[in-house]
Amino acid sequence: MFNRTFFHIGRYFTMLGRVFSKPEKWGVYRKEFFHEIDSLGITSLPIIAIISLFMGAVITIQAAFGFTSPWVPLYAVGFTTRDSVILEFSPTIISLILAGKVGSNIASEIGTMRISEQIDALEIMGVNSRAFLILPKIAACVLINPFLILISMFLGIAGGWLLGTLAGVVTTYQFVYGIQYEFNSFNITYALIKTVVFAFIIASVSAYHGYYTEGGALEVGRSSTKAVVYCSILILVFNFLLTQLLLS
Amino acid sequence: MIELKHINKSFNGRHVTQDFSCVFDRGKTNLIIGESGSGKTVLLKCIVGLTQVDSGEVLYDGQDFLRLNPRDKQNLRKQIGMLFQGGALFDSKTVEENITFPLAMFTDMSHEEQKDRAQFCLERVNLAQAGDLYPSELSGGMKKRVAIARAIAPNPRYLFCDEPNSGLDPKTSILIDKLIKDITEEFQMTTIVITHDMNSVMEIGEKVVFICKNQKWWEGSNQTILDTDNKELEDFIYVSKFLKELKNKKMKA
Ligand SMILES: Nc1ncnc2c1ncn2[C@@H]1O[C@H](COP(=O)(O)OP(=O)(O)OP(=O)(O)O)[C@@H](O)[C@H]1O
Ligand SMILES: [Mg+2]
């Protein structure tokens, strides 16, 4: 059990060593990179938008529901929504959702390339297959995820405001006042640092599971499940560590 | 020239290749034949280093390939063209992009030159119209031919083909065989072709190695193969009753 764990950790870092080596040709890598930005980032926008809007709304309504005491001002609904969305919901929950969507996508794509000998074909051509397949994905995720998370924050808060006012639990004035109340911009920095770390985990860990797939189509499915499970666990662990490190 | 010295390979204690030594000359088409499951693909993968050998040496023009460091190995591989048994085309790229990929990666050719080269290679495998299709839109034989076009596009020094004409009709088969033979001579490549097809053996088998019982069983050429008195090779060649009778007639004559 421990042996297996150390084996995987060792192989993961060896893989990363090869991933971060000089590209054979920047032009080809650049093309792949833009392709990944589109396929891993832009296509995730709709699901992120829907989830953020509704989660923001639910957080707002729950907050309003909880603050029935006359001692708590109604603008507290605004800043509770703001802080929940910025500190935890957008960076962590959305990253977990991306681990499901992007992680399984990466693992199954690379896994399929492995079992259909496409990776061998790359190696035979003299291409560093780890770098060529994985580097553009890591770069794309690390670069695009912060934007996705910023959009999610905006939409989450907007959803809270929209549905909160529609449901009549808070007024626009109170909500906006709450959002601005004692705003600490470091929270956004903290959230984005988390996001970047999570993005790296999502891309590299799922690529690892895809790259070392052995067997057939069945194993590709397994790799992609494993990728999602390990990414999610690692995200939660690093969420804890980073929060300790940055906020305490 | 590629030289194999005492190659051994086993999977979980089961021997697949035992003490295999052989020399494959430059400018000649070298064929490896043998029954299905006799370890031809495994041997080829050992030669190119995709499968680790248990012991033995592989010399590419005198260079000990298996003991090169990763960088030198990568550089040597740029001179290798390989056709995989399953084609191994990149699903996410069109036929043309598949062929231009090694050119874009390792040459300074302009975009136009790459496209011309791809078109030229596609024409040679009789697929001039297929450039814009994706691998999923091709038939099995077409995939194979695209894979051949991709393997020969960068003009490799070493060409390895794993069953280039399985799944092709006899006419296209011969076209592909001829193509392999022509470019081997023209560009003085060292070519190794795996096949089951006796037509290919007779057509282009300047050197033929027969694998049986995990070993090199027989070595010769298309000139000598029909007159063999090796029992296993005979069984491999003269499979049908028709052929056996033909051989007996020839013996009597
Ligand atoms: N990765 C592997 N693990 C275990 N056994 C393997 C592996 N690859 C091949 N073998 C075994 O090695 C033997 C030779 O396989 P190989 O693919 O070389 O056959 P082949 O001669 O190419 O056959 P065919 O003509 O059908 O392609 C088979 O018995 C196969 O089961
Ligand atoms: Mg085979």
Coordinates of C-alpha atoms and ligand atoms in Angstrom, one line a residue:
Chain A
M1 CA 0.0 0.0 0.0
F2 CA 2.7 2.5 1.1
N3 CA 4.9 1.1 -1.7
R4 CA 2.3 1.8 -4.2
T5 CA 1.8 5.3 -3.0
F6 CA 5.5 6.1 -3.2
F7 CA 5.7 4.5 -6.6
H8 CA 2.9 6.8 -7.9
I9 CA 4.4 9.9 -6.3
G10 CA 7.8 9.1 -7.7
R11 CA 6.4 8.4 -11.2
Y12 CA 4.3 11.6 -11.0
F13 CA 7.3 13.8 -10.3
T14 CA 9.4 12.0 -12.9
M15 CA 6.7 12.7 -15.4
L16 CA 6.6 16.4 -14.4
G17 CA 10.3 16.6 -14.9
R18 CA 9.9 15.5 -18.5
V19 CA 6.8 17.7 -18.9
F20 CA 8.8 20.8 -18.1
S21 CA 11.5 20.5 -20.6
K22 CA 12.1 22.7 -23.6
P23 CA 9.5 22.2 -26.3
E24 CA 10.8 20.9 -29.6
K25 CA 9.1 23.7 -31.5
W26 CA 7.2 26.6 -29.9
G27 CA 4.9 27.1 -32.8
V28 CA 3.4 23.6 -32.5
Y29 CA 3.0 23.8 -28.8
R30 CA 1.4 27.2 -29.1
K31 CA -1.2 25.8 -31.4
E32 CA -2.0 23.0 -29.0
F33 CA -2.1 25.5 -26.1
F34 CA -4.8 27.6 -27.8
H35 CA -6.7 24.5 -28.7
E36 CA -6.7 23.5 -25.0
I37 CA -7.8 27.0 -23.9
D38 CA -10.8 26.4 -26.0
S39 CA -11.5 22.8 -25.2
L40 CA -10.7 22.9 -21.5
G41 CA -11.6 26.5 -20.6
I42 CA -14.2 28.1 -22.9
T43 CA -16.4 25.0 -23.1
S44 CA -16.7 25.0 -19.3
L45 CA -18.2 28.4 -19.2
P46 CA -21.9 27.5 -19.5
I47 CA -21.9 24.9 -16.7
I48 CA -19.9 27.3 -14.5
A49 CA -22.4 30.1 -15.2
I50 CA -25.4 28.1 -14.4
I51 CA -24.0 26.6 -11.2
S52 CA -22.7 30.0 -10.0
L53 CA -25.9 31.8 -10.6
F54 CA -28.0 29.3 -8.7
M55 CA -25.5 28.7 -5.9
G56 CA -25.1 32.4 -5.3
A57 CA -28.9 32.7 -5.1
V58 CA -29.2 29.8 -2.7
I59 CA -26.5 31.2 -0.5
T60 CA -28.2 34.6 -0.4
I61 CA -31.6 33.1 0.5
Q62 CA -30.2 30.9 3.1
A63 CA -28.3 33.8 4.6
A64 CA -31.4 35.9 4.7
F65 CA -33.3 33.0 6.2
G66 CA -30.8 32.6 8.9
F67 CA -30.6 36.2 9.9
T68 CA -34.0 36.7 11.3
S69 CA -32.7 38.3 14.5
P70 CA -33.4 42.0 14.6
W71 CA -29.9 42.6 15.8
V72 CA -28.3 41.5 12.5
P73 CA -28.6 44.2 9.9
L74 CA -30.0 43.0 6.5
Y75 CA -26.9 44.1 4.7
A76 CA -25.2 41.1 6.4
V77 CA -26.9 39.1 3.7
G78 CA -24.8 40.9 1.1
F79 CA -21.4 40.4 2.7
T80 CA -22.2 36.8 3.7
T81 CA -22.9 36.0 0.1
R82 CA -19.8 37.9 -1.0
D83 CA -17.5 36.1 1.4
S84 CA -18.9 32.6 0.9
V85 CA -18.7 33.0 -2.9
I86 CA -15.3 34.5 -3.0
L87 CA -13.6 32.5 -0.3
E88 CA -15.0 29.1 -0.8
F89 CA -17.7 28.5 -3.3
S90 CA -16.0 29.8 -6.4
P91 CA -12.4 28.7 -6.0
T92 CA -13.1 25.4 -4.3
I93 CA -16.5 24.1 -5.3
I94 CA -16.1 25.2 -8.9
S95 CA -12.6 23.7 -9.0
L96 CA -14.1 20.4 -7.8
I97 CA -16.6 20.6 -10.6
L98 CA -13.9 21.3 -13.1
A99 CA -12.0 18.4 -11.7
G100 CA -15.0 16.3 -12.7
K101 CA -15.4 17.8 -16.2
V102 CA -11.9 18.7 -17.2
G103 CA -10.1 16.0 -15.2
S104 CA -12.1 13.2 -16.8
N105 CA -11.8 14.8 -20.2
I106 CA -7.9 15.0 -19.9
A107 CA -7.5 11.5 -18.5
S108 CA -9.8 9.8 -21.1
E109 CA -8.2 11.7 -24.0
I110 CA -4.7 10.8 -23.0
G111 CA -5.7 7.3 -22.0
T112 CA -7.2 6.7 -25.3
M113 CA -4.1 7.9 -27.0
R114 CA -2.1 5.5 -24.9
I115 CA -4.1 2.4 -25.7
S116 CA -4.4 3.2 -29.4
E117 CA -0.6 3.6 -29.6
Q118 CA -0.8 7.2 -30.5
I119 CA 1.6 8.0 -27.7
D120 CA 4.0 5.4 -29.0
A121 CA 3.7 7.0 -32.4
L122 CA 4.7 10.3 -30.9
E123 CA 7.6 8.8 -29.1
I124 CA 8.8 7.0 -32.3
M125 CA 8.7 10.3 -34.2
G126 CA 11.1 11.6 -31.5
V127 CA 8.5 13.8 -29.8
N128 CA 8.7 14.2 -26.1
S129 CA 5.1 12.9 -25.6
R130 CA 4.8 13.9 -22.0
A131 CA 5.7 17.5 -22.7
F132 CA 3.7 17.7 -25.9
L133 CA 0.5 16.2 -24.5
I134 CA 0.6 17.6 -20.9
L135 CA 2.4 20.9 -20.9
P136 CA -0.2 22.7 -23.1
K137 CA -3.0 21.3 -20.9
I138 CA -1.4 22.4 -17.6
A139 CA -0.6 25.8 -19.1
A140 CA -4.1 26.3 -20.4
C141 CA -5.7 25.3 -17.1
V142 CA -3.4 27.4 -14.9
L143 CA -4.1 30.4 -17.2
I144 CA -7.8 30.1 -17.9
N145 CA -9.1 28.8 -14.6
P146 CA -8.5 32.0 -12.7
F147 CA -10.7 33.8 -15.3
L148 CA -13.3 31.2 -15.0
I149 CA -13.3 31.6 -11.2
L150 CA -13.5 35.4 -11.5
I151 CA -16.5 35.0 -13.8
S152 CA -18.0 32.5 -11.3
M153 CA -17.5 35.0 -8.4
F154 CA -19.2 37.7 -10.4
L155 CA -22.1 35.5 -11.5
G156 CA -22.5 34.0 -8.0
I157 CA -22.9 37.4 -6.4
A158 CA -25.1 38.6 -9.3
G159 CA -27.3 35.6 -8.9
G160 CA -27.6 36.3 -5.2
W161 CA -28.6 39.8 -5.9
L162 CA -31.0 39.0 -8.7
L163 CA -32.9 36.1 -7.1
G164 CA -32.6 37.6 -3.6
T165 CA -34.3 40.8 -4.7
L166 CA -36.8 38.9 -6.8
A167 CA -37.6 36.7 -3.8
G168 CA -37.9 39.8 -1.7
V169 CA -35.5 38.7 1.0
V170 CA -33.2 41.6 0.5
T171 CA -33.2 45.0 -1.2
T172 CA -30.7 46.1 -3.8
Y173 CA -29.5 48.9 -1.6
Q174 CA -28.8 46.6 1.4
F175 CA -27.2 43.9 -0.8
V176 CA -24.8 46.3 -2.5
Y177 CA -24.0 48.0 0.8
G178 CA -23.2 44.5 2.2
I179 CA -21.0 43.6 -0.7
Q180 CA -18.9 46.8 -0.2
Y181 CA -18.9 46.5 3.6
E182 CA -15.3 45.9 4.9
F183 CA -14.2 44.5 1.7
N184 CA -10.8 42.9 1.9
S185 CA -9.1 42.6 -1.5
F186 CA -6.7 40.0 -0.2
N187 CA -9.6 37.5 -0.2
I188 CA -9.6 37.6 -4.0
T189 CA -5.8 37.1 -4.1
Y190 CA -6.2 34.2 -1.7
A191 CA -9.0 32.7 -3.9
L192 CA -6.9 33.0 -7.1
I193 CA -3.8 31.5 -5.5
K194 CA -6.0 28.5 -4.5
T195 CA -7.4 28.4 -8.0
V196 CA -4.0 28.3 -9.7
V197 CA -2.9 25.5 -7.4
F198 CA -6.1 23.5 -8.0
A199 CA -5.8 24.0 -11.7
F200 CA -2.3 22.6 -11.7
I201 CA -3.5 19.6 -9.7
I202 CA -6.5 19.0 -12.0
A203 CA -4.4 19.1 -15.2
S204 CA -1.3 17.3 -14.0
V205 CA -2.9 14.5 -11.9
S206 CA -5.5 13.6 -14.5
A207 CA -2.9 13.7 -17.2
Y208 CA -0.8 11.3 -15.0
H209 CA -3.7 8.9 -14.8
G210 CA -4.3 9.0 -18.5
Y211 CA -0.7 8.8 -19.5
Y212 CA 0.0 5.6 -17.5
T213 CA -3.2 3.8 -18.6
E214 CA -2.5 0.1 -19.4
G215 CA -4.9 -2.2 -21.1
G216 CA -8.0 -1.4 -23.1
A217 CA -11.1 0.8 -23.2
L218 CA -12.2 -0.5 -19.8
E219 CA -9.0 0.8 -18.2
V220 CA -9.5 4.2 -19.9
G221 CA -12.8 4.5 -18.0
R222 CA -11.1 3.5 -14.8
S223 CA -8.3 6.0 -15.3
S224 CA -10.7 8.8 -15.8
T225 CA -12.6 7.8 -12.6
K226 CA -9.4 7.6 -10.7
A227 CA -8.3 11.0 -12.0
V228 CA -11.5 12.7 -10.7
V229 CA -11.3 11.0 -7.3
Y230 CA -7.6 11.8 -6.7
C231 CA -8.0 15.4 -8.0
S232 CA -11.0 16.0 -5.7
I233 CA -9.2 14.6 -2.7
L234 CA -6.0 16.6 -3.4
I235 CA -8.0 19.7 -4.0
L236 CA -9.6 19.3 -0.5
V237 CA -6.3 18.6 1.1
F238 CA -4.6 21.6 -0.5
N239 CA -7.6 23.8 0.3
F240 CA -7.0 23.0 3.9
L241 CA -3.3 23.6 3.7
L242 CA -3.5 26.8 1.8
T243 CA -6.2 28.2 4.0
Q244 CA -4.1 27.5 7.0
L245 CA -1.1 29.1 5.3
L246 CA -2.7 32.2 3.9
L247 CA -5.5 33.1 6.2
S248 CA -4.3 32.3 9.7
Chain B
M1 CA 22.0 -1.2 -41.2
I2 CA 20.4 -2.5 -38.1
E3 CA 21.9 -5.3 -36.2
L4 CA 20.2 -7.3 -33.5
K5 CA 22.3 -9.3 -31.0
H6 CA 20.8 -12.0 -28.7
I7 CA 17.5 -10.3 -28.0
N8 CA 15.5 -11.9 -25.3
K9 CA 12.1 -10.9 -24.2
S10 CA 9.5 -12.5 -22.0
F11 CA 6.2 -11.4 -20.4
N12 CA 5.7 -12.7 -16.9
G13 CA 8.1 -15.6 -17.4
R14 CA 6.6 -16.5 -20.8
H15 CA 9.2 -16.3 -23.5
V16 CA 8.2 -14.4 -26.6
T17 CA 11.5 -13.8 -28.2
Q18 CA 14.5 -16.0 -27.5
D19 CA 18.1 -15.2 -28.4
F20 CA 17.2 -13.4 -31.6
S21 CA 20.2 -12.2 -33.7
C22 CA 20.0 -10.8 -37.2
V23 CA 21.4 -8.2 -39.6
F24 CA 19.1 -6.0 -41.6
D25 CA 20.8 -4.3 -44.5
R26 CA 20.4 -0.7 -45.8
G27 CA 18.7 -0.2 -49.1
K28 CA 17.0 -3.6 -49.0
T29 CA 13.5 -4.6 -47.9
N30 CA 13.8 -6.9 -45.0
L31 CA 10.8 -9.0 -44.2
I32 CA 9.8 -10.7 -41.0
I33 CA 7.2 -13.4 -41.3
G34 CA 5.6 -15.8 -38.9
E35 CA 2.3 -17.0 -37.5
S36 CA 0.0 -14.7 -35.6
G37 CA 1.1 -14.4 -32.0
S38 CA 4.7 -15.5 -32.8
G39 CA 6.1 -12.3 -31.5
K40 CA 6.8 -10.2 -34.6
T41 CA 5.2 -7.0 -33.2
V42 CA 7.0 -7.5 -29.9
L43 CA 10.3 -7.9 -31.7
L44 CA 9.7 -4.7 -33.7
K45 CA 8.8 -2.8 -30.5
C46 CA 12.0 -4.1 -28.9
I47 CA 14.0 -2.8 -31.9
V48 CA 12.5 0.7 -31.6
G49 CA 12.7 0.7 -27.8
L50 CA 9.0 0.9 -27.0
T51 CA 9.2 -2.4 -25.2
Q52 CA 12.1 -3.1 -22.9
V53 CA 14.2 -6.1 -23.8
D54 CA 15.3 -8.4 -21.1
S55 CA 18.7 -8.7 -22.6
G56 CA 20.4 -8.1 -26.0
E57 CA 21.7 -5.3 -28.1
V58 CA 20.2 -3.3 -31.0
L59 CA 22.7 -1.4 -33.2
Y60 CA 21.6 1.3 -35.6
D61 CA 24.5 1.7 -37.9
G62 CA 26.7 0.7 -35.1
Q63 CA 25.1 2.9 -32.4
D64 CA 23.9 0.9 -29.4
F65 CA 20.3 2.2 -29.3
L66 CA 19.1 0.8 -26.1
R67 CA 21.9 2.3 -24.1
L68 CA 21.6 5.8 -25.5
N69 CA 20.5 8.5 -23.1
P70 CA 16.9 9.8 -23.6
R71 CA 18.0 12.9 -25.5
D72 CA 20.1 11.0 -28.0
K73 CA 17.4 8.3 -28.3
Q74 CA 14.9 11.1 -29.1
N75 CA 17.3 12.4 -31.8
L76 CA 17.8 9.1 -33.4
R77 CA 14.1 8.5 -33.4
K78 CA 13.6 11.5 -35.6
Q79 CA 15.1 9.4 -38.3
I80 CA 12.6 6.6 -37.8
G81 CA 9.3 6.2 -39.6
M82 CA 7.0 3.6 -38.2
L83 CA 3.7 2.1 -39.2
F84 CA 1.9 0.6 -36.3
Q85 CA -0.2 -2.5 -36.7
G86 CA -3.3 -0.5 -35.7
G87 CA -2.4 2.6 -37.6
A88 CA -2.1 4.8 -34.5
L89 CA -3.3 7.9 -36.3
F90 CA -4.0 11.0 -34.2
D91 CA -7.8 11.1 -33.8
S92 CA -7.9 14.8 -33.2
K93 CA -6.1 15.7 -36.4
T94 CA -7.2 15.5 -40.0
V95 CA -5.4 13.2 -42.4
E96 CA -3.3 16.0 -43.7
E97 CA -2.4 17.3 -40.2
N98 CA -1.4 13.8 -39.3
I99 CA 1.1 13.7 -42.1
T100 CA 2.3 17.2 -41.7
F101 CA 2.8 16.8 -37.9
P102 CA 6.3 15.3 -38.0
L103 CA 7.3 17.9 -40.6
A104 CA 5.9 20.8 -38.5
M105 CA 7.7 19.5 -35.5
F106 CA 11.1 18.8 -36.8
T107 CA 11.7 20.6 -40.1
D108 CA 11.8 24.2 -41.1
M109 CA 9.4 23.6 -44.0
S110 CA 6.9 26.3 -44.6
H111 CA 3.2 25.6 -44.3
E112 CA 2.9 25.3 -48.1
E113 CA 5.8 23.0 -48.4
Q114 CA 4.4 20.8 -45.7
K115 CA 1.0 20.7 -47.4
D116 CA 2.6 19.8 -50.8
R117 CA 4.6 17.1 -49.2
A118 CA 1.5 15.6 -47.5
Q119 CA -0.4 15.7 -50.8
F120 CA 2.5 14.0 -52.5
C121 CA 2.6 11.2 -50.0
L122 CA -1.2 10.8 -50.1
E123 CA -1.0 10.5 -53.8
R124 CA 1.6 7.7 -53.5
V125 CA -0.8 5.7 -51.3
N126 CA -3.7 6.4 -53.6
L127 CA -5.6 8.7 -51.3
A128 CA -5.2 12.1 -52.9
Q129 CA -8.8 13.2 -51.9
A130 CA -8.7 12.2 -48.3
G131 CA -6.7 15.1 -46.8
D132 CA -9.5 16.8 -45.0
L133 CA -11.1 13.7 -43.5
Y134 CA -10.7 12.7 -39.8
P135 CA -9.4 9.2 -39.0
S136 CA -12.8 8.2 -37.7
E137 CA -14.2 8.8 -41.2
L138 CA -11.7 6.4 -42.9
S139 CA -12.0 2.7 -43.6
G140 CA -9.5 0.3 -42.0
G141 CA -7.4 0.0 -45.2
M142 CA -7.5 3.8 -45.7
K143 CA -6.2 4.3 -42.1
K144 CA -3.4 2.0 -42.8
R145 CA -2.4 3.8 -46.0
V146 CA -2.6 7.2 -44.2
A147 CA -0.3 5.8 -41.5
I148 CA 2.1 4.7 -44.2
A149 CA 2.0 8.2 -45.7
R150 CA 2.8 9.7 -42.3
A151 CA 5.6 7.3 -41.7
I152 CA 7.4 8.1 -45.0
A153 CA 6.6 11.8 -45.1
P154 CA 9.8 12.9 -43.3
N155 CA 12.0 10.6 -45.4
P156 CA 13.2 8.5 -42.6
R157 CA 16.5 6.6 -42.6
Y158 CA 14.9 3.7 -40.9
L159 CA 11.4 2.5 -41.9
F160 CA 9.4 -0.1 -39.9
C161 CA 6.1 -1.4 -41.1
D162 CA 3.9 -3.7 -39.1
E163 CA 1.7 -5.5 -41.6
P164 CA 1.4 -2.6 -44.1
N165 CA -1.0 -4.5 -46.3
S166 CA -3.2 -6.4 -43.9
G167 CA -6.8 -5.4 -44.6
L168 CA -6.0 -4.2 -48.1
D169 CA -7.2 -5.6 -51.4
P170 CA -4.6 -7.5 -53.5
K171 CA -4.2 -4.6 -55.9
T172 CA -3.6 -1.9 -53.3
S173 CA -1.5 -4.3 -51.4
I174 CA 0.9 -4.6 -54.3
L175 CA 0.9 -0.9 -54.7
I176 CA 2.0 -0.4 -51.1
D177 CA 4.6 -3.1 -51.3
K178 CA 6.1 -1.5 -54.4
L179 CA 6.0 1.9 -52.7
I180 CA 7.9 0.5 -49.8
K181 CA 10.5 -1.1 -52.0
D182 CA 10.9 1.9 -54.2
I183 CA 11.5 4.4 -51.4
T184 CA 13.8 2.0 -49.7
E185 CA 16.0 1.8 -52.7
E186 CA 15.7 5.4 -53.7
F187 CA 16.5 6.9 -50.3
Q188 CA 18.7 4.0 -49.1
M189 CA 16.6 3.3 -46.1
T190 CA 16.9 0.4 -43.7
T191 CA 13.5 -1.1 -43.9
I192 CA 11.9 -3.8 -41.9
V193 CA 8.5 -5.1 -42.8
I194 CA 6.3 -7.5 -40.9
T195 CA 3.9 -9.5 -42.9
H196 CA 1.9 -12.7 -43.3
D197 CA 1.3 -12.1 -46.9
M198 CA 3.1 -14.5 -49.2
N199 CA 2.4 -12.2 -52.1
S200 CA 4.5 -9.5 -50.4
V201 CA 7.2 -12.0 -49.6
M202 CA 7.5 -13.0 -53.3
E203 CA 7.2 -9.5 -54.5
I204 CA 9.6 -7.6 -52.2
G205 CA 11.3 -10.1 -49.9
E206 CA 15.0 -9.4 -50.6
K207 CA 15.6 -10.7 -47.2
V208 CA 13.2 -12.9 -45.3
V209 CA 13.4 -13.9 -41.7
F210 CA 10.9 -16.5 -40.5
I211 CA 10.0 -16.5 -36.8
C212 CA 8.8 -19.8 -35.2
K213 CA 8.7 -21.1 -31.7
N214 CA 9.9 -17.7 -30.4
Q215 CA 13.1 -17.9 -32.4
K216 CA 14.7 -17.1 -35.7
W217 CA 13.8 -20.3 -37.5
W218 CA 14.9 -19.6 -41.0
E219 CA 16.6 -16.8 -43.0
G220 CA 16.8 -16.3 -46.7
S221 CA 15.2 -14.5 -49.6
N222 CA 12.3 -14.7 -52.0
Q223 CA 14.7 -16.5 -54.3
T224 CA 15.3 -19.4 -51.9
I225 CA 12.1 -19.5 -49.8
L226 CA 10.1 -21.8 -52.2
D227 CA 12.8 -24.4 -52.3
T228 CA 13.1 -24.7 -48.6
D229 CA 13.1 -28.1 -46.9
N230 CA 12.4 -26.6 -43.5
K231 CA 9.3 -28.3 -42.3
E232 CA 7.8 -25.5 -40.3
L233 CA 8.4 -22.9 -43.0
E234 CA 6.9 -25.2 -45.6
D235 CA 3.8 -25.5 -43.4
F236 CA 3.7 -21.8 -43.2
I237 CA 4.0 -21.2 -46.9
Y238 CA 2.0 -24.1 -48.4
V239 CA -1.1 -23.8 -46.3
S240 CA -3.8 -24.7 -48.8
K241 CA -4.2 -28.1 -50.4
F242 CA -3.9 -26.4 -53.7
L243 CA -0.5 -25.0 -53.0
K244 CA 0.8 -28.3 -51.6
E245 CA -0.2 -30.1 -54.8
L246 CA 1.4 -27.4 -56.8
K247 CA 4.6 -27.9 -54.9
N248 CA 4.5 -31.6 -55.3
K249 CA 4.0 -31.2 -59.0
K250 CA 7.0 -28.8 -59.1
M251 CA 9.1 -31.4 -57.3
K252 CA 8.2 -34.1 -59.7
A253 CA 9.0 -32.0 -62.7
Ligands
LIG1 N1 2.2 -6.2 -23.3 C1 2.1 -7.6 -23.3 N2 2.0 -8.2 -22.2 C2 1.9 -9.6 -22.2 N3 2.0 -10.4 -23.3 C3 2.2 -9.7 -24.5 C4 2.2 -8.3 -24.6 N4 2.4 -8.0 -25.9 C5 2.4 -9.1 -26.5 N5 2.3 -10.2 -25.7 C6 2.3 -11.6 -26.1 O1 3.4 -11.8 -27.0 C7 3.0 -12.7 -28.0 C8 3.4 -12.2 -29.3 O2 2.6 -11.1 -29.6 P1 2.8 -10.2 -30.9 O3 1.9 -9.1 -30.9 O4 4.2 -9.9 -31.1 O5 2.3 -11.2 -32.1 P2 2.5 -11.0 -33.6 O6 3.5 -12.0 -34.1 O7 2.7 -9.6 -34.0 O8 1.0 -11.5 -34.1 P3 0.1 -10.9 -35.2 O9 0.6 -11.4 -36.5 O10 -1.3 -11.4 -34.9 O11 0.1 -9.4 -35.1 C9 1.6 -13.0 -27.8 O12 1.4 -14.3 -27.3 C10 1.1 -12.0 -26.9 O13 0.1 -12.6 -26.0
MG2 MG 1.6 -8.1 -34.8

